[in-house]
Structures are given as structure tokens and as C-alpha cells.
Amino acid sequence: MKKTMLLSIAVTTSLMASSVAKQAEEAGLKPIPNSQKELMKLIDNPKNPITDAKVELGKKLYFDPRLSKSGFISCNSCHNLSEGGDDGLEAAIGHKWTVNPHHLNSPTVYNSVFNSIQFWDGRSPHLEDQAQGPMQAAPEMAATKEHVAAVVSSMPAYVDAFKKIYGNDVKITLAKVADTIAVFERTLVTPSRYDDFLNGDNKALTAAEQQGLKTFIQVGCTTCHNGVALGGELNVFNVVNKYKYNDVGDFKGDANGMVRVPTLRNIDQTGPYFHNGMMKTLPAAIKEMGRVQLGADLSDKQVQEIETFLKALDGRKPDITMPILPASTDKTPLPDIN
């Protein structure tokens, strides 16, 4: 009798999980593939193919602060891979401790390869193009194209690595450096138990997390947060109501008022929230997003259920060993903190 009851419960649980997974699929949610071959189809760029050597060189450049004018700021400064792939600040801080003039929050670099466009206003089509921006932006790394090329070209170990990857006649430019950094960034994907669940493991999510996923779908969150990224595309902001901190900073989106929807992956580690970082906690962000985008006064129960699901999006981060950078030479541009 006991075995029959346990079997019945197991069957019921499995059917419920299958039902939730089907609802997720119908709502446009997609998992990170568990097949390396299928994953590569999503993250590789045929014009800039991923190779082990390119990833390793890109990692070094990602962590190298000498690419900045001050010699102090690296890509990792604002997109810290030790935690959520961001800086944990409401607005990014760059050269000469400059707060982002638009009061924009640093988006996470983890899973950014799944975004259809880059930057909050979507002005960049892919990671290779995006990587050029922060290096040259005055409030960020404040470097010039010439500075970046001179830094990399001044170190024989970097020059040799570029030649081995791109050929002996390679010209080291800011664009080539950005291309190489982007290859490393393309590998920064973090599959989670949520992906395991959508890939067929009915036990990957708890009953509470499955309920949270159902609520997430039912209240309409998947209207904007869908696909593999659970976001990553342009959408209208302030759809029903005006965001309570809308006037903090002057960011208004692209020319059509569209804003790139942030990924929800690792969301528990990427606060504060919204483009200007003014929402400090995840429950507050969920509540406000419901009011602004859905015109819904989400109950405490709904908020708690959605939060429970979102925490299941914390992913398995790639193993990253801190790179040892080549030594500067007498040809390496000196740091300039002015």
C-alpha cells in the first residue's frame, strides 16, 4: 500500500513538472542547451570563431588594467567575474572615480552572449562591437585606440600570442583587442537548475520553485523576459505606469524610448536593479516591475513565489583561473591618472 502511494505521488509530481515545463516552453522560455554542440551554435561567431588560444588571450586582456588610461581599470573592474559579473553599484564608476554621467548601472557580462543587442539602449549589435566602447569612453577606461594598440604591442608575449592566433602579419588594433576579449566573454555562460528542468530533469526544481515559475508566467513576466537570456532584447519601458525613480539620471532609452531588457540569470547576485540601480532588493524590483510594466499590484505571495523561482536561476559559473599578465616594457605607455 505504501509503495503504491509513493508511486502515485511520484507520478503526480512528474506530471505536474511536465505541465510546468510545457507552460514555460509555450511562454517562449528556452534553456541553455546541455549539448556542447548546440551551445556552440548559440555562442560562437563564425566571423570570430572561438578557440582555446583566443579565449585564453581574451581572458588576459579582460583582466589587464593597462588597457585603461590610468592603468588601474580593467573590464573586470565593472564586470567582476568573482560574483555576479557586475560591480554591485547603482551606477558604474570609472576614470578619476567618475560616476556614470547617465547614472547607468553596469549590466552583468555573464550570459551577455545571449542578448540580441548590447548596452542599455541596444546601440551595439554584438559583443565584439560592445567591447570597444568602455575602453574609449571618458567616464570608463578613458583610453584611445592608439593607447590600447600601443599597450598590447609593447609586450612581446602579447604580440606572439596575437601572431599565433591571427597570423604573423596581424595588425594589433583596438578592434582586434576587442574581438579577442569578446571571444572570452562569449564563453561566460552559466547553466542553472532551471535549465536542467527545461532540458527534461523534472526533479531539478523544487515544488516551490516550479510554483514560482508558474506565477512568473501567469502574471505576464515572460512578455519581456523570455528566450534563452530571459531578456536581452529591446522593449518599451514605463508601459502602464511611470517607474518611481525614472528621473534619476537622464537615460530615456533609444530614439524610440526602447530599453534593453536585462537578463534574469544570476539575478540574485546582480543587484541593485533597473537601469539606474535604484531598486535595492529583489522583492522591491519584482513589485515595481509588475506595477510599471504589467499594471499589476502583485501580492506579497506572488512576489515571494517569483523571487523563489528567480533564485533558481543562479547558474554554474565557468572555472576561471586568474591570468598572469605579461610584464610591462620600456615601450609600454605609462599610467596617466589625469
CSV table of C-alpha atoms in Angstrom, one decimal:
chain,number,residue,atom,x,y,z
A,1,MET,CA,0.0,0.0,0.0
A,2,LYS,CA,2.8,2.4,1.0
A,3,LYS,CA,4.7,1.7,-2.2
A,4,THR,CA,1.6,2.3,-4.3
A,5,MET,CA,1.0,5.7,-2.6
A,6,LEU,CA,4.6,6.7,-3.1
A,7,LEU,CA,4.5,5.6,-6.8
A,8,SER,CA,1.3,7.6,-7.2
A,9,ILE,CA,2.8,10.7,-5.6
A,10,ALA,CA,5.9,10.4,-7.8
A,11,VAL,CA,3.8,10.1,-11.0
A,12,THR,CA,1.7,13.1,-9.9
A,13,THR,CA,4.8,15.1,-9.2
A,14,SER,CA,6.3,14.2,-12.5
A,15,LEU,CA,3.1,15.1,-14.4
A,16,MET,CA,3.0,18.5,-12.6
A,17,ALA,CA,6.6,19.2,-13.5
A,18,SER,CA,6.0,18.2,-17.2
A,19,SER,CA,3.0,20.6,-17.2
A,20,VAL,CA,5.0,23.5,-15.8
A,21,ALA,CA,7.9,22.8,-18.3
A,22,LYS,CA,5.3,22.8,-21.2
A,23,GLN,CA,3.9,26.1,-20.0
A,24,ALA,CA,7.4,27.6,-19.9
A,25,GLU,CA,8.0,26.4,-23.5
A,26,GLU,CA,4.7,27.8,-24.7
A,27,ALA,CA,5.6,31.1,-23.0
A,28,GLY,CA,8.8,31.4,-25.0
A,29,LEU,CA,11.3,30.3,-22.4
A,30,LYS,CA,14.3,28.4,-23.6
A,31,PRO,CA,17.1,26.6,-21.7
A,32,ILE,CA,20.8,26.8,-22.3
A,33,PRO,CA,21.4,23.6,-24.2
A,34,ASN,CA,23.1,20.8,-22.3
A,35,SER,CA,24.8,19.7,-25.5
A,36,GLN,CA,28.1,21.5,-26.2
A,37,LYS,CA,27.5,21.3,-29.9
A,38,GLU,CA,24.1,23.0,-29.6
A,39,LEU,CA,25.5,25.6,-27.2
A,40,MET,CA,28.3,26.5,-29.6
A,41,LYS,CA,25.6,27.2,-32.2
A,42,LEU,CA,24.3,29.9,-29.9
A,43,ILE,CA,27.5,31.5,-28.6
A,44,ASP,CA,30.1,31.2,-31.4
A,45,ASN,CA,30.6,33.9,-34.0
A,46,PRO,CA,31.6,32.5,-37.4
A,47,LYS,CA,33.3,35.7,-38.2
A,48,ASN,CA,35.4,35.5,-35.0
A,49,PRO,CA,35.4,31.8,-34.1
A,50,ILE,CA,36.0,30.6,-30.5
A,51,THR,CA,39.3,28.8,-30.0
A,52,ASP,CA,41.1,27.9,-26.8
A,53,ALA,CA,44.0,30.1,-27.6
A,54,LYS,CA,41.8,33.1,-28.3
A,55,VAL,CA,39.8,32.5,-25.1
A,56,GLU,CA,43.0,32.5,-23.0
A,57,LEU,CA,44.3,35.6,-24.6
A,58,GLY,CA,40.9,37.3,-24.4
A,59,LYS,CA,40.9,36.5,-20.7
A,60,LYS,CA,44.3,38.2,-20.1
A,61,LEU,CA,43.1,41.3,-21.9
A,62,TYR,CA,39.9,41.3,-20.0
A,63,PHE,CA,41.8,41.4,-16.7
A,64,ASP,CA,44.5,43.8,-17.9
A,65,PRO,CA,44.1,47.3,-16.3
A,66,ARG,CA,46.9,48.7,-18.5
A,67,LEU,CA,44.4,49.0,-21.4
A,68,SER,CA,42.9,51.9,-19.4
A,69,LYS,CA,44.4,55.4,-19.4
A,70,SER,CA,45.0,55.2,-15.7
A,71,GLY,CA,46.4,51.7,-15.8
A,72,PHE,CA,44.0,50.9,-12.9
A,73,ILE,CA,40.7,49.9,-14.5
A,74,SER,CA,40.1,46.6,-16.4
A,75,CYS,CA,37.0,45.1,-17.9
A,76,ASN,CA,36.7,43.1,-14.7
A,77,SER,CA,36.5,46.3,-12.6
A,78,CYS,CA,32.9,46.9,-13.6
A,79,HIS,CA,32.1,43.3,-14.6
A,80,ASN,CA,33.6,41.3,-11.7
A,81,LEU,CA,33.6,37.6,-12.5
A,82,SER,CA,34.1,36.8,-8.8
A,83,GLU,CA,30.4,37.5,-8.2
A,84,GLY,CA,27.6,38.4,-10.5
A,85,GLY,CA,29.6,39.7,-13.4
A,86,ASP,CA,28.8,43.3,-12.5
A,87,ASP,CA,30.1,45.8,-9.8
A,88,GLY,CA,27.3,45.8,-7.3
A,89,LEU,CA,26.9,49.6,-7.6
A,90,GLU,CA,23.8,51.6,-8.6
A,91,ALA,CA,25.9,53.5,-11.2
A,92,ALA,CA,29.2,52.5,-12.7
A,93,ILE,CA,32.4,54.2,-11.5
A,94,GLY,CA,35.2,54.8,-14.0
A,95,HIS,CA,38.3,57.0,-14.7
A,96,LYS,CA,39.1,59.5,-12.0
A,97,TRP,CA,36.2,58.0,-9.9
A,98,THR,CA,33.7,59.4,-12.3
A,99,VAL,CA,30.2,58.2,-11.7
A,100,ASN,CA,28.4,57.3,-14.9
A,101,PRO,CA,27.0,60.6,-16.1
A,102,HIS,CA,23.7,59.0,-17.0
A,103,HIS,CA,23.6,57.1,-13.7
A,104,LEU,CA,23.6,53.8,-15.5
A,105,ASN,CA,24.1,50.5,-13.8
A,106,SER,CA,26.7,48.1,-15.1
A,107,PRO,CA,25.0,45.1,-16.6
A,108,THR,CA,26.3,41.6,-16.0
A,109,VAL,CA,28.7,40.2,-18.5
A,110,TYR,CA,27.6,36.6,-17.6
A,111,ASN,CA,25.4,35.3,-20.4
A,112,SER,CA,25.6,38.6,-22.3
A,113,VAL,CA,26.3,36.5,-25.4
A,114,PHE,CA,22.6,35.6,-25.4
A,115,ASN,CA,21.5,39.2,-25.7
A,116,SER,CA,20.3,40.1,-29.2
A,117,ILE,CA,21.9,43.6,-28.7
A,118,GLN,CA,24.3,45.2,-26.2
A,119,PHE,CA,24.2,48.3,-23.9
A,120,TRP,CA,21.0,49.6,-22.2
A,121,ASP,CA,19.9,51.4,-25.3
A,122,GLY,CA,20.8,48.5,-27.6
A,123,ARG,CA,23.2,50.6,-29.7
A,124,SER,CA,25.7,47.8,-30.2
A,125,PRO,CA,24.8,44.7,-32.2
A,126,HIS,CA,27.2,42.2,-30.6
A,127,LEU,CA,30.0,41.7,-28.0
A,128,GLU,CA,32.8,42.4,-30.5
A,129,ASP,CA,31.4,45.9,-31.1
A,130,GLN,CA,30.4,46.4,-27.5
A,131,ALA,CA,33.9,45.7,-26.1
A,132,GLN,CA,35.3,48.7,-28.0
A,133,GLY,CA,33.0,51.2,-26.2
A,134,PRO,CA,34.1,51.1,-22.5
A,135,MET,CA,37.8,51.2,-23.4
A,136,GLN,CA,37.3,54.5,-25.2
A,137,ALA,CA,34.6,56.1,-23.0
A,138,ALA,CA,35.9,59.0,-21.0
A,139,PRO,CA,33.9,58.1,-17.8
A,140,GLU,CA,35.0,54.5,-18.0
A,141,MET,CA,38.5,53.4,-19.1
A,142,ALA,CA,39.2,56.7,-20.9
A,143,ALA,CA,41.8,55.2,-23.4
A,144,THR,CA,42.3,56.0,-27.0
A,145,LYS,CA,42.6,53.5,-29.9
A,146,GLU,CA,46.3,54.3,-30.1
A,147,HIS,CA,46.8,53.7,-26.4
A,148,VAL,CA,45.2,50.3,-26.4
A,149,ALA,CA,47.2,49.2,-29.5
A,150,ALA,CA,50.5,50.6,-28.0
A,151,VAL,CA,50.0,48.8,-24.7
A,152,VAL,CA,49.4,45.4,-26.3
A,153,SER,CA,52.1,45.9,-28.9
A,154,SER,CA,54.7,46.8,-26.3
A,155,MET,CA,54.8,43.4,-24.8
A,156,PRO,CA,56.4,40.5,-26.7
A,157,ALA,CA,54.2,37.9,-25.0
A,158,TYR,CA,51.1,39.6,-26.3
A,159,VAL,CA,52.5,40.1,-29.8
A,160,ASP,CA,53.5,36.5,-30.0
A,161,ALA,CA,50.1,35.3,-28.9
A,162,PHE,CA,48.3,37.5,-31.5
A,163,LYS,CA,50.6,36.2,-34.2
A,164,LYS,CA,49.9,32.6,-33.3
A,165,ILE,CA,46.2,33.2,-33.4
A,166,TYR,CA,45.8,35.6,-36.2
A,167,GLY,CA,48.9,35.1,-38.3
A,168,ASN,CA,52.3,36.8,-38.5
A,169,ASP,CA,51.0,39.8,-40.4
A,170,VAL,CA,48.3,40.6,-37.8
A,171,LYS,CA,47.9,44.3,-37.1
A,172,ILE,CA,47.2,44.9,-33.4
A,173,THR,CA,44.4,47.4,-33.1
A,174,LEU,CA,41.7,48.3,-30.6
A,175,ALA,CA,39.2,46.4,-32.8
A,176,LYS,CA,41.3,43.3,-32.8
A,177,VAL,CA,41.8,43.5,-29.0
A,178,ALA,CA,38.0,43.9,-28.6
A,179,ASP,CA,37.4,40.9,-30.8
A,180,THR,CA,39.6,38.8,-28.6
A,181,ILE,CA,38.1,40.0,-25.4
A,182,ALA,CA,34.6,39.2,-26.9
A,183,VAL,CA,35.6,35.6,-27.6
A,184,PHE,CA,36.4,35.2,-23.9
A,185,GLU,CA,33.1,36.9,-22.9
A,186,ARG,CA,31.2,34.5,-25.2
A,187,THR,CA,32.2,31.6,-23.0
A,188,LEU,CA,30.8,33.2,-19.8
A,189,VAL,CA,27.6,31.2,-19.7
A,190,THR,CA,26.1,29.9,-16.5
A,191,PRO,CA,23.6,27.0,-16.9
A,192,SER,CA,21.4,26.5,-13.8
A,193,ARG,CA,18.9,24.1,-12.3
A,194,TYR,CA,16.3,25.9,-14.3
A,195,ASP,CA,18.0,24.9,-17.5
A,196,ASP,CA,18.2,21.3,-16.2
A,197,PHE,CA,14.5,21.4,-15.6
A,198,LEU,CA,13.6,22.7,-19.1
A,199,ASN,CA,16.0,20.1,-20.5
A,200,GLY,CA,14.0,17.3,-19.0
A,201,ASP,CA,15.1,16.8,-15.4
A,202,ASN,CA,11.7,17.1,-13.6
A,203,LYS,CA,13.4,17.0,-10.2
A,204,ALA,CA,15.8,19.9,-10.9
A,205,LEU,CA,13.4,22.5,-9.4
A,206,THR,CA,11.6,22.2,-6.1
A,207,ALA,CA,7.8,22.3,-5.9
A,208,ALA,CA,8.1,25.9,-4.6
A,209,GLU,CA,10.4,26.9,-7.5
A,210,GLN,CA,8.0,25.3,-10.0
A,211,GLN,CA,5.1,27.3,-8.5
A,212,GLY,CA,7.2,30.4,-8.8
A,213,LEU,CA,7.8,29.7,-12.4
A,214,LYS,CA,4.1,29.2,-13.0
A,215,THR,CA,3.3,32.6,-11.3
A,216,PHE,CA,6.1,34.2,-13.3
A,217,ILE,CA,4.4,33.1,-16.5
A,218,GLN,CA,0.8,33.7,-15.3
A,219,VAL,CA,1.3,37.3,-14.3
A,220,GLY,CA,3.0,38.2,-17.6
A,221,CYS,CA,6.7,38.4,-16.8
A,222,THR,CA,7.5,36.4,-19.9
A,223,THR,CA,6.2,39.1,-22.1
A,224,CYS,CA,9.7,40.7,-21.9
A,225,HIS,CA,11.8,38.1,-20.1
A,226,ASN,CA,11.8,35.2,-22.5
A,227,GLY,CA,14.2,33.2,-24.7
A,228,VAL,CA,17.5,31.8,-23.5
A,229,ALA,CA,18.5,35.1,-21.9
A,230,LEU,CA,15.2,35.7,-20.1
A,231,GLY,CA,15.6,39.2,-21.6
A,232,GLY,CA,18.2,40.7,-23.8
A,233,GLU,CA,16.0,42.4,-26.4
A,234,LEU,CA,14.7,45.9,-26.7
A,235,ASN,CA,11.3,46.6,-25.3
A,236,VAL,CA,9.2,49.6,-24.2
A,237,PHE,CA,9.7,50.8,-20.6
A,238,ASN,CA,7.0,52.5,-18.5
A,239,VAL,CA,4.3,50.6,-20.3
A,240,VAL,CA,1.5,51.2,-17.9
A,241,ASN,CA,2.9,53.3,-15.1
A,242,LYS,CA,6.0,55.5,-14.6
A,243,TYR,CA,8.9,54.0,-12.8
A,244,LYS,CA,9.2,55.7,-9.4
A,245,TYR,CA,12.9,56.6,-10.0
A,246,ASN,CA,12.5,57.4,-13.6
A,247,ASP,CA,14.1,60.8,-13.2
A,248,VAL,CA,17.3,59.6,-11.5
A,249,GLY,CA,19.8,60.0,-14.4
A,250,ASP,CA,18.8,61.2,-17.8
A,251,PHE,CA,18.6,57.8,-19.6
A,252,LYS,CA,15.5,57.5,-21.7
A,253,GLY,CA,16.4,54.5,-23.9
A,254,ASP,CA,17.0,54.6,-27.6
A,255,ALA,CA,15.4,57.1,-30.1
A,256,ASN,CA,12.1,55.3,-29.7
A,257,GLY,CA,12.2,55.0,-25.9
A,258,MET,CA,13.1,51.4,-26.0
A,259,VAL,CA,15.3,49.8,-23.3
A,260,ARG,CA,17.2,46.5,-23.4
A,261,VAL,CA,15.5,44.1,-21.1
A,262,PRO,CA,18.1,42.8,-18.6
A,263,THR,CA,18.7,39.1,-18.2
A,264,LEU,CA,17.3,37.5,-15.1
A,265,ARG,CA,20.1,34.9,-14.9
A,266,ASN,CA,22.0,35.2,-11.6
A,267,ILE,CA,19.6,38.0,-10.7
A,268,ASP,CA,20.1,37.3,-7.0
A,269,GLN,CA,23.7,38.3,-7.5
A,270,THR,CA,23.3,41.3,-9.7
A,271,GLY,CA,21.6,43.9,-7.6
A,272,PRO,CA,20.9,46.8,-7.3
A,273,TYR,CA,18.3,46.6,-10.1
A,274,PHE,CA,16.9,48.5,-13.1
A,275,HIS,CA,19.0,50.6,-15.5
A,276,ASN,CA,19.8,53.2,-12.8
A,277,GLY,CA,20.3,50.8,-9.9
A,278,MET,CA,17.7,52.4,-7.7
A,279,MET,CA,15.8,49.3,-6.8
A,280,LYS,CA,17.9,47.8,-3.9
A,281,THR,CA,16.2,44.5,-3.3
A,282,LEU,CA,14.8,41.7,-5.5
A,283,PRO,CA,11.3,41.7,-4.0
A,284,ALA,CA,11.1,45.5,-4.4
A,285,ALA,CA,12.2,45.2,-8.0
A,286,ILE,CA,9.6,42.5,-8.7
A,287,LYS,CA,6.9,44.6,-7.2
A,288,GLU,CA,7.8,47.7,-9.1
A,289,MET,CA,8.3,45.9,-12.4
A,290,GLY,CA,4.8,44.4,-12.0
A,291,ARG,CA,3.3,47.9,-11.4
A,292,VAL,CA,5.3,49.7,-14.2
A,293,GLN,CA,5.2,47.1,-17.0
A,294,LEU,CA,2.1,45.0,-16.2
A,295,GLY,CA,-0.1,47.4,-14.4
A,296,ALA,CA,-0.4,44.7,-11.7
A,297,ASP,CA,-0.4,45.1,-7.9
A,298,LEU,CA,1.4,41.9,-7.2
A,299,SER,CA,0.6,40.4,-3.8
A,300,ASP,CA,3.2,39.6,-1.3
A,301,LYS,CA,2.6,35.9,-2.0
A,302,GLN,CA,3.1,36.4,-5.8
A,303,VAL,CA,6.3,38.4,-5.2
A,304,GLN,CA,7.6,35.7,-2.9
A,305,GLU,CA,6.8,32.9,-5.4
A,306,ILE,CA,8.5,34.8,-8.2
A,307,GLU,CA,11.6,35.5,-6.1
A,308,THR,CA,11.8,31.8,-5.2
A,309,PHE,CA,11.9,31.0,-8.9
A,310,LEU,CA,14.4,33.7,-9.8
A,311,LYS,CA,16.8,32.4,-7.2
A,312,ALA,CA,16.8,29.1,-9.1
A,313,LEU,CA,18.4,31.0,-12.0
A,314,ASP,CA,21.7,31.2,-10.1
A,315,GLY,CA,24.0,29.3,-12.5
A,316,ARG,CA,27.1,27.2,-12.5
A,317,LYS,CA,29.9,29.6,-13.4
A,318,PRO,CA,32.8,28.6,-15.5
A,319,ASP,CA,36.1,27.8,-13.7
A,320,ILE,CA,38.2,30.9,-14.2
A,321,THR,CA,41.9,31.0,-13.1
A,322,MET,CA,43.3,34.5,-12.6
A,323,PRO,CA,45.7,35.0,-15.5
A,324,ILE,CA,49.3,36.0,-15.0
A,325,LEU,CA,49.8,39.1,-17.3
A,326,PRO,CA,53.0,39.8,-19.2
A,327,ALA,CA,55.4,42.3,-17.7
A,328,SER,CA,55.4,45.9,-19.0
A,329,THR,CA,58.4,47.0,-21.0
A,330,ASP,CA,60.1,50.4,-21.5
A,331,LYS,CA,57.7,50.8,-24.5
A,332,THR,CA,54.5,50.3,-22.5
A,333,PRO,CA,52.7,53.6,-22.1
A,334,LEU,CA,52.9,54.9,-18.5
A,335,PRO,CA,49.7,55.2,-16.4
A,336,ASP,CA,48.0,58.6,-16.6
A,337,ILE,CA,45.6,59.3,-13.8
A,338,ASN,CA,44.7,62.8,-15.1
